[in-house]
């Protein structure tokens, strides 16, 4: 596999570093879910963009295709992936430098809160010490994450294809919100490692159309939304079926 090749097969998922270290497939999936759930919760608390949260989750999944959970704890890498995604996706581009610093500090605080499973900072013993530890942990793992990913941080996210197709088809706000929620949830499983972002966008639109009983067509050409993305229905169905198989 090329160093910058991030397309995997189900056979690859069955022979990850963690599994080669003695873990079971089921245990690895649980650890992946725990890590991504951490990313999602902290990301929501920080009010990050869905694309930033998705990017962090994708970094996380890719990292553990080359590293083992037995060596790197899922929460340590989850926090680090968020840190890198925030900087790469430029969530805070419009802020002044001091505001950026404050937001990064909030990341360390939220990682502390979520990892302690407490919503009340006053109930956490040695709060400042725990925040300092998280800061050191993230800074330490940042270089490891970047080297493992070969500094390949540019992501082709499914949201771009999704928004383009929904706009061309004149989707309602309700339809757009549902499709966006579906595509964002794909990061909770390694489905994002098996299929391209365009295919995942197609699955999200297909499922939202089914749930709302509202087929979408291009407003200008009246062609089905699948042709807007240039996707075959067979591939979309295959990805949807795979999603149900690998989701615990």
Tab-separated table of C-alpha atoms in Angstrom:
chain	number	residue	atom	x	y	z
A	1	UNK	CA	0.000	0.000	0.000
A	2	UNK	CA	1.261	3.490	-0.852
A	3	UNK	CA	2.001	5.714	2.131
A	4	UNK	CA	-0.677	8.154	0.999
A	5	UNK	CA	-3.192	5.475	0.021
A	6	UNK	CA	-6.108	5.677	2.438
A	7	UNK	CA	-8.458	3.259	0.670
A	8	UNK	CA	-8.845	-0.006	2.564
A	9	UNK	CA	-10.681	-3.311	2.203
A	10	UNK	CA	-12.609	-5.356	4.743
A	11	UNK	CA	-9.651	-7.734	4.746
A	12	UNK	CA	-7.431	-4.826	5.814
A	13	UNK	CA	-9.830	-4.144	8.691
A	14	UNK	CA	-9.455	-7.752	9.775
A	15	UNK	CA	-5.651	-7.451	9.978
A	16	UNK	CA	-5.042	-4.099	11.651
A	17	UNK	CA	-2.065	-3.541	13.996
A	18	UNK	CA	-4.373	-3.936	17.008
A	19	UNK	CA	-5.684	-7.288	15.790
A	20	UNK	CA	-2.163	-8.434	15.012
A	21	UNK	CA	-1.357	-7.477	18.626
A	22	UNK	CA	-4.008	-9.921	19.852
A	23	UNK	CA	-7.177	-7.807	19.929
A	24	UNK	CA	-10.431	-9.099	18.460
A	25	UNK	CA	-12.274	-7.329	15.657
A	26	UNK	CA	-15.197	-6.627	17.993
A	27	UNK	CA	-12.976	-5.101	20.669
A	28	UNK	CA	-11.247	-2.874	18.151
A	29	UNK	CA	-14.571	-1.593	16.844
A	30	UNK	CA	-15.659	-0.766	20.397
A	31	UNK	CA	-12.457	1.198	20.960
A	32	UNK	CA	-12.943	3.010	17.666
A	33	UNK	CA	-16.471	3.929	18.710
A	34	UNK	CA	-15.305	5.133	22.115
A	35	UNK	CA	-12.670	7.330	20.524
A	36	UNK	CA	-15.019	8.830	17.940
A	37	UNK	CA	-17.752	9.338	20.546
A	38	UNK	CA	-15.178	11.315	22.548
A	39	UNK	CA	-14.400	13.405	19.467
A	40	UNK	CA	-18.080	14.051	18.767
A	41	UNK	CA	-18.929	15.006	22.355
A	42	UNK	CA	-15.980	17.357	22.794
A	43	UNK	CA	-16.567	18.781	19.310
A	44	UNK	CA	-20.213	19.499	20.058
A	45	UNK	CA	-19.316	21.113	23.396
A	46	UNK	CA	-16.901	23.388	21.547
A	47	UNK	CA	-19.542	24.048	18.861
A	48	UNK	CA	-17.164	22.994	16.102
A	49	UNK	CA	-18.289	22.661	12.507
A	50	UNK	CA	-19.545	19.186	11.456
A	51	UNK	CA	-16.728	19.060	8.909
A	52	UNK	CA	-14.097	19.636	11.606
A	53	UNK	CA	-15.541	16.860	13.769
A	54	UNK	CA	-15.665	14.539	10.755
A	55	UNK	CA	-12.075	15.382	9.825
A	56	UNK	CA	-10.914	14.554	13.362
A	57	UNK	CA	-12.766	11.243	13.210
A	58	UNK	CA	-11.209	10.392	9.870
A	59	UNK	CA	-7.714	11.138	11.184
A	60	UNK	CA	-8.522	8.861	14.124
A	61	UNK	CA	-9.658	5.930	11.976
A	62	UNK	CA	-6.685	6.281	9.653
A	63	UNK	CA	-4.227	6.425	12.555
A	64	UNK	CA	-5.344	3.045	13.876
A	65	UNK	CA	-4.880	1.418	10.493
A	66	UNK	CA	-1.150	1.951	11.116
A	67	UNK	CA	-0.898	1.954	14.905
A	68	UNK	CA	-2.227	-0.260	17.685
A	69	UNK	CA	-4.706	0.527	20.439
A	70	UNK	CA	-2.391	-1.445	22.732
A	71	UNK	CA	0.240	1.263	22.271
A	72	UNK	CA	-1.879	4.414	21.970
A	73	UNK	CA	-4.970	5.034	24.087
A	74	UNK	CA	-8.069	5.999	22.137
A	75	UNK	CA	-8.857	9.134	24.167
A	76	UNK	CA	-5.315	10.493	23.901
A	77	UNK	CA	-5.500	10.231	20.118
A	78	UNK	CA	-9.081	11.460	19.970
A	79	UNK	CA	-8.115	14.717	21.659
A	80	UNK	CA	-5.049	15.043	19.445
A	81	UNK	CA	-7.078	14.438	16.279
A	82	UNK	CA	-9.450	17.228	17.302
A	83	UNK	CA	-6.526	19.555	17.952
A	84	UNK	CA	-5.055	18.903	14.501
A	85	UNK	CA	-8.446	19.077	12.768
A	86	UNK	CA	-9.228	22.426	14.368
A	87	UNK	CA	-5.997	23.885	13.024
A	88	UNK	CA	-6.295	22.225	9.609
A	89	UNK	CA	-9.964	23.035	9.023
A	90	UNK	CA	-9.418	26.592	10.310
A	91	UNK	CA	-12.518	26.698	12.467
A	92	UNK	CA	-11.189	29.796	14.188
A	93	UNK	CA	-9.874	31.654	11.132
A	94	UNK	CA	-11.964	34.759	11.838
A	95	UNK	CA	-10.759	35.065	15.445
A	96	UNK	CA	-7.960	37.227	16.751
A	97	UNK	CA	-4.820	35.335	17.875
A	98	UNK	CA	-5.736	35.657	21.545
A	99	UNK	CA	-9.183	34.227	20.792
A	100	UNK	CA	-7.622	31.268	19.015
A	101	UNK	CA	-5.514	30.640	22.110
A	102	UNK	CA	-8.621	30.733	24.275
A	103	UNK	CA	-10.416	28.241	22.058
A	104	UNK	CA	-7.483	25.825	22.116
A	105	UNK	CA	-7.438	26.148	25.910
A	106	UNK	CA	-11.121	25.259	25.897
A	107	UNK	CA	-10.242	22.106	23.982
A	108	UNK	CA	-7.922	21.007	26.813
A	109	UNK	CA	-10.646	21.812	29.330
A	110	UNK	CA	-13.361	19.932	27.446
A	111	UNK	CA	-11.120	16.896	27.048
A	112	UNK	CA	-10.680	16.978	30.823
A	113	UNK	CA	-14.420	17.278	31.439
A	114	UNK	CA	-15.463	14.555	29.009
A	115	UNK	CA	-12.744	12.105	30.065
A	116	UNK	CA	-13.734	12.590	33.717
A	117	UNK	CA	-17.416	12.029	32.797
A	118	UNK	CA	-18.400	15.054	34.827
A	119	UNK	CA	-20.343	18.079	33.627
A	120	UNK	CA	-19.379	20.057	36.717
A	121	UNK	CA	-15.813	21.376	36.706
A	122	UNK	CA	-16.059	22.053	40.451
A	123	UNK	CA	-16.426	18.322	41.127
A	124	UNK	CA	-13.175	17.418	39.376
A	125	UNK	CA	-10.232	17.095	41.720
A	126	UNK	CA	-7.012	18.802	40.632
A	127	UNK	CA	-8.735	20.391	37.638
A	128	UNK	CA	-5.830	22.602	36.608
A	129	UNK	CA	-3.418	19.672	36.889
A	130	UNK	CA	-5.661	17.499	34.688
A	131	UNK	CA	-5.935	20.264	32.101
A	132	UNK	CA	-2.131	20.593	32.094
A	133	UNK	CA	-1.807	16.837	31.571
A	134	UNK	CA	-4.205	16.945	28.635
A	135	UNK	CA	-2.246	19.801	27.099
A	136	UNK	CA	1.005	17.868	27.406
A	137	UNK	CA	-0.652	14.674	26.125
A	138	UNK	CA	-1.992	16.353	23.003
A	139	UNK	CA	1.252	18.166	22.241
A	140	UNK	CA	3.189	14.915	22.691
A	141	UNK	CA	0.904	12.873	20.432
A	142	UNK	CA	0.559	15.551	17.758
A	143	UNK	CA	3.910	14.708	16.149
A	144	UNK	CA	3.175	10.969	16.334
A	145	UNK	CA	-0.184	11.513	14.653
A	146	UNK	CA	1.288	13.691	11.910
A	147	UNK	CA	4.099	11.246	11.195
A	148	UNK	CA	1.708	8.282	11.127
A	149	UNK	CA	-0.526	10.133	8.670
A	150	UNK	CA	2.585	11.130	6.661
A	151	UNK	CA	1.462	14.749	7.152
A	152	UNK	CA	-1.341	14.014	4.681
A	153	UNK	CA	-4.003	16.217	6.246
A	154	UNK	CA	-5.906	17.309	3.154
A	155	UNK	CA	-9.274	15.550	3.225
A	156	UNK	CA	-11.938	15.130	0.587
A	157	UNK	CA	-14.954	15.222	2.898
A	158	UNK	CA	-18.389	13.851	1.907
A	159	UNK	CA	-20.102	17.064	2.959
A	160	UNK	CA	-18.871	18.845	-0.176
A	161	UNK	CA	-20.556	16.343	-2.493
A	162	UNK	CA	-23.621	16.224	-0.292
A	163	UNK	CA	-24.190	19.981	-0.251
A	164	UNK	CA	-23.592	20.257	-3.985
A	165	UNK	CA	-26.160	17.570	-4.830
A	166	UNK	CA	-28.749	18.852	-2.353
A	167	UNK	CA	-28.437	22.380	-3.722
A	168	UNK	CA	-28.816	21.279	-7.344
A	169	UNK	CA	-31.857	19.212	-6.413
A	170	UNK	CA	-33.502	21.979	-4.408
A	171	UNK	CA	-33.721	19.905	-1.234
A	172	UNK	CA	-35.767	21.295	1.643
A	173	UNK	CA	-34.101	22.365	4.870
A	174	UNK	CA	-35.538	19.309	6.613
A	175	UNK	CA	-34.120	17.029	3.943
A	176	UNK	CA	-30.726	18.744	4.050
A	177	UNK	CA	-30.489	18.518	7.844
A	178	UNK	CA	-31.369	14.827	7.841
A	179	UNK	CA	-28.885	13.968	5.085
A	180	UNK	CA	-26.155	15.971	6.848
A	181	UNK	CA	-26.810	14.170	10.127
A	182	UNK	CA	-26.659	10.791	8.381
A	183	UNK	CA	-23.391	11.527	6.588
A	184	UNK	CA	-21.833	12.913	9.787
A	185	UNK	CA	-22.752	9.711	11.647
A	186	UNK	CA	-20.743	7.619	9.180
A	187	UNK	CA	-17.598	8.695	11.036
A	188	UNK	CA	-18.697	6.550	13.990
A	189	UNK	CA	-17.685	3.401	12.073
A	190	UNK	CA	-14.780	2.485	9.762
A	191	UNK	CA	-17.118	2.780	6.758
A	192	UNK	CA	-15.201	5.978	5.951
A	193	UNK	CA	-12.128	3.809	5.310
A	194	UNK	CA	-13.862	1.544	2.801
A	195	UNK	CA	-15.650	3.952	0.472
A	196	UNK	CA	-14.980	7.319	-1.100
A	197	UNK	CA	-16.544	10.472	0.267
A	198	UNK	CA	-18.694	10.752	-2.849
A	199	UNK	CA	-20.175	7.294	-2.253
A	200	UNK	CA	-20.871	8.116	1.400
A	201	UNK	CA	-22.636	11.295	0.331
A	202	UNK	CA	-24.727	9.157	-2.010
A	203	UNK	CA	-25.670	6.738	0.774
A	204	UNK	CA	-26.741	9.646	2.993
A	205	UNK	CA	-28.955	11.105	0.279
A	206	UNK	CA	-30.417	7.678	-0.535
A	207	UNK	CA	-31.286	7.008	3.091
A	208	UNK	CA	-32.738	10.483	3.638
A	209	UNK	CA	-34.893	10.137	0.514
A	210	UNK	CA	-36.152	6.793	1.782
A	211	UNK	CA	-36.912	8.056	5.284
A	212	UNK	CA	-38.722	11.163	4.024
A	213	UNK	CA	-40.324	9.375	1.056
A	214	UNK	CA	-39.117	12.264	-1.060
A	215	UNK	CA	-36.995	11.449	-4.154
A	216	UNK	CA	-34.679	14.208	-5.373
A	217	UNK	CA	-33.987	15.217	-8.961
A	218	UNK	CA	-31.810	17.855	-10.573
A	219	UNK	CA	-33.908	21.014	-10.953
A	220	UNK	CA	-32.396	21.839	-14.345
A	221	UNK	CA	-32.174	18.428	-16.006
A	222	UNK	CA	-34.774	16.451	-13.999
A	223	UNK	CA	-32.234	13.621	-13.752
A	224	UNK	CA	-32.096	11.524	-10.554
A	225	UNK	CA	-29.771	12.826	-7.852
A	226	UNK	CA	-27.464	9.835	-8.409
A	227	UNK	CA	-26.553	11.185	-11.829
A	228	UNK	CA	-25.687	14.535	-10.250
A	229	UNK	CA	-22.958	12.712	-8.325
A	230	UNK	CA	-22.194	10.268	-11.112
A	231	UNK	CA	-22.865	7.217	-8.930
A	232	UNK	CA	-24.379	3.834	-9.697
A	233	UNK	CA	-27.210	2.635	-7.487
A	234	UNK	CA	-25.478	-0.755	-7.091
A	235	UNK	CA	-22.446	0.852	-5.425
A	236	UNK	CA	-24.636	2.923	-3.110
A	237	UNK	CA	-26.583	-0.171	-2.084
A	238	UNK	CA	-23.372	-2.094	-1.457
A	239	UNK	CA	-22.022	0.653	0.798
A	240	UNK	CA	-25.321	0.839	2.697
A	241	UNK	CA	-25.291	-2.926	3.269
A	242	UNK	CA	-21.668	-2.797	4.402
A	243	UNK	CA	-22.565	-0.063	6.861
A	244	UNK	CA	-25.135	-2.303	8.559
A	245	UNK	CA	-22.633	-5.177	8.734
A	246	UNK	CA	-19.732	-3.301	10.355
A	247	UNK	CA	-21.804	-1.252	12.796
A	248	UNK	CA	-21.944	-2.824	16.253
